[in-house]
Coordinates of C-alpha atoms in Angstrom, one line a residue:
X254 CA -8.0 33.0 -85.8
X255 CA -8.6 34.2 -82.1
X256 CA -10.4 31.6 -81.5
X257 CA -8.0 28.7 -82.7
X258 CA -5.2 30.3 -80.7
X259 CA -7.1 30.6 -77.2
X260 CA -7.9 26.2 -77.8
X261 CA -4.1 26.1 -78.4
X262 CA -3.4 27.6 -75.8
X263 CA -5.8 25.8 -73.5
X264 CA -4.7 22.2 -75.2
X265 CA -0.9 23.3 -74.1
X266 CA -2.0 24.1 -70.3
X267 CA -4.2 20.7 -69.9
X268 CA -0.9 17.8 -69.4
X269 CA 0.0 20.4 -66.4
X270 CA -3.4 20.2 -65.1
X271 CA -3.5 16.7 -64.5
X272 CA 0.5 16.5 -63.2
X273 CA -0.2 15.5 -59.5
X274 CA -3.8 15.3 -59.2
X275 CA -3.7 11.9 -57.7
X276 CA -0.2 12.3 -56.5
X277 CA 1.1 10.3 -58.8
X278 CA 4.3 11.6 -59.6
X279 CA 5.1 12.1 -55.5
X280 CA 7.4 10.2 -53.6
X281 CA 6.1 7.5 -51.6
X282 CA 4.5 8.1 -48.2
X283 CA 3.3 5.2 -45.7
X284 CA 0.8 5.6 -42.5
X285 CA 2.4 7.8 -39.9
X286 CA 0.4 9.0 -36.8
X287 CA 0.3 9.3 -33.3
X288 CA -0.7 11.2 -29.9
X289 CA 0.5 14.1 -28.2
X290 CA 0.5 14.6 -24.8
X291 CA 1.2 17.5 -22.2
X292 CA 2.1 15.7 -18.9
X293 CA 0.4 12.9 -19.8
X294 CA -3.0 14.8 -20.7
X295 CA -4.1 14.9 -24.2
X296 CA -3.5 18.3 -26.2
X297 CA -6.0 19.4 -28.8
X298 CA -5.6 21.6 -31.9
X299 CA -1.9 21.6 -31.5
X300 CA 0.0 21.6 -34.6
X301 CA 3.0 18.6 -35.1
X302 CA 5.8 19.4 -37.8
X303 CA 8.0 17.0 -38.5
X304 CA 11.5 18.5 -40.2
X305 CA 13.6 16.4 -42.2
X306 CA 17.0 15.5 -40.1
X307 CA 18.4 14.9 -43.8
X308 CA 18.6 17.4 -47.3
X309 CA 16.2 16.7 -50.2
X310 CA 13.5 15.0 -48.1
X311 CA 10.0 17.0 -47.1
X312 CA 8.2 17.2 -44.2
X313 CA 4.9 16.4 -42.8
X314 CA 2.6 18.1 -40.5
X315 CA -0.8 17.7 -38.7
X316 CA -3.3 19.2 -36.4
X317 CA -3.8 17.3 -33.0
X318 CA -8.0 16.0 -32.1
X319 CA -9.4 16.7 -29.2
X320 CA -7.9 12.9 -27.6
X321 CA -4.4 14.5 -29.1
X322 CA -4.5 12.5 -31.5
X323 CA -2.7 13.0 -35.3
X324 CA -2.0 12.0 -39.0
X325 CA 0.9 13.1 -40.7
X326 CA 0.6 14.1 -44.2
X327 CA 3.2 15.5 -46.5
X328 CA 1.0 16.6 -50.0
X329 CA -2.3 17.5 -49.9
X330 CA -3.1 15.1 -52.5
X331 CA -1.9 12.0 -50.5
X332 CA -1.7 10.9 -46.9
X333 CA 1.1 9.8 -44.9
X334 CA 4.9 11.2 -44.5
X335 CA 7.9 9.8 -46.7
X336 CA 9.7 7.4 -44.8
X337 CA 13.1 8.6 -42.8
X338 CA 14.6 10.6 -39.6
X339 CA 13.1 13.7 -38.4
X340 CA 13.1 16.5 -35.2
X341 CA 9.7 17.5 -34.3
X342 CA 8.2 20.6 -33.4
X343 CA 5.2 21.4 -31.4
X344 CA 3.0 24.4 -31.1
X345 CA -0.4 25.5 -29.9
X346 CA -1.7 29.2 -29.6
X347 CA -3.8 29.7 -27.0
X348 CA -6.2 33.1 -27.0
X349 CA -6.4 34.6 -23.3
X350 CA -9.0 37.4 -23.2
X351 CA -7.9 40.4 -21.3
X352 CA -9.7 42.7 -19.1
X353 CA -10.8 45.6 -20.8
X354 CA -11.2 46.7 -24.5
X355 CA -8.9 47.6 -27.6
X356 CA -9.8 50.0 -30.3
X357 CA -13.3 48.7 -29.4
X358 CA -13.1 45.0 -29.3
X359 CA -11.7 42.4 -26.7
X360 CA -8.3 43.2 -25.2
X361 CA -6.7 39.9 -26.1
X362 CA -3.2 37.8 -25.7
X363 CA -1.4 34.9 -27.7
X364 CA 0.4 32.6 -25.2
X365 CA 2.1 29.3 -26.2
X366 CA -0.6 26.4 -25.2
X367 CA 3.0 23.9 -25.2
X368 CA 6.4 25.3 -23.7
X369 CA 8.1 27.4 -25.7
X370 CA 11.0 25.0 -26.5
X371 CA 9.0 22.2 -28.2
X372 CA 7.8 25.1 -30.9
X373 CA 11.0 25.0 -32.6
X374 CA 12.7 21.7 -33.9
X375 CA 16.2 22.4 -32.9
X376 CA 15.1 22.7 -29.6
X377 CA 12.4 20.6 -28.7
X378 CA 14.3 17.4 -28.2
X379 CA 11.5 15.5 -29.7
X380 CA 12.7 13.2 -33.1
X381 CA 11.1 10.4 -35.0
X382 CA 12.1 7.5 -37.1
X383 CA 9.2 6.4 -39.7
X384 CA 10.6 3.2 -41.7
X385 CA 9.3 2.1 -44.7
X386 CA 6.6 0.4 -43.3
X387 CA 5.2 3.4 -41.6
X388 CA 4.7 4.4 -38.3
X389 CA 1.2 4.4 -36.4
X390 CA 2.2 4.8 -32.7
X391 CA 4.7 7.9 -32.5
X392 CA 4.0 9.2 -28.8
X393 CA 5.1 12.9 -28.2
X394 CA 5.2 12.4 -24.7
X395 CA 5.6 16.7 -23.7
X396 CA 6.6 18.5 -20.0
X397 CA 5.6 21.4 -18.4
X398 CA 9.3 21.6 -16.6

């Protein structure tokens, strides 16, 4: 009898096992990449968020190469961002070791490797438009000043 329950049970759990394993039931996504730059040098390992400038839609995010380049993805299942308007953010943590130790290891400190402002969408000034046909040349073009 134990038995016969525990395969019920497993027989119940196995359509929500499959929902989304292909991303078949997400929204469409199309090709949407780029390059960020920092005064017009290329930024690695910087991480792009893309925020929806409308409600119901998701976002997208990426982490920049070492040309600066990126690929946006919105599921992990799928590649590519849904098409529409968006503010982006920009960040990059940068480890600077510190003279000294701490508790035995290497004094470190976190600095922003981007100005502060283009870490937060509201502020960064950056947006981007991806149509339905997708978008393979969005240039973050950042500024020290």
């Amino acid at each position: 009898m134990r038995n016969c329950w525990l395969l019920w049970c497993i027989a119940g759990l196995l359509p929500l096992l499959g929902c989304n394993s292909a991303g078949g039931n997400l929204p469409k996504t199309v090709p949407a990449s780029g390059l960020v730059t920092l005064d017009g040098k290329p930024v690695d390992g910087a991480q792009v968020v893309i925020v929806p400038a409308g409600e119901g839609m998701t976002g997208a995010s990426a982490v920049t190469d070492s040309s600066g380049r990126f690929s946006l993805r919105a599921y992990l299942e799928k590649e590519g961002a849904i098409p529409g308007e968006y503010k982006v953010q920009v960040s990059k943590t940068v480890e600077v070791k510190l003279k000294g130790t701490v508790d035995g290891g290497d004094a470190v400190r976190f600095d922003h490797g981007v100005p502060a402002k283009y870490t937060v969408a509201k502020t960064s000034g950056l947006s981007v438009s991806i149509p339905d046909t997708g978008n393979k040349d969005i240039k973050l073009a950042l500024t020290s000043k």
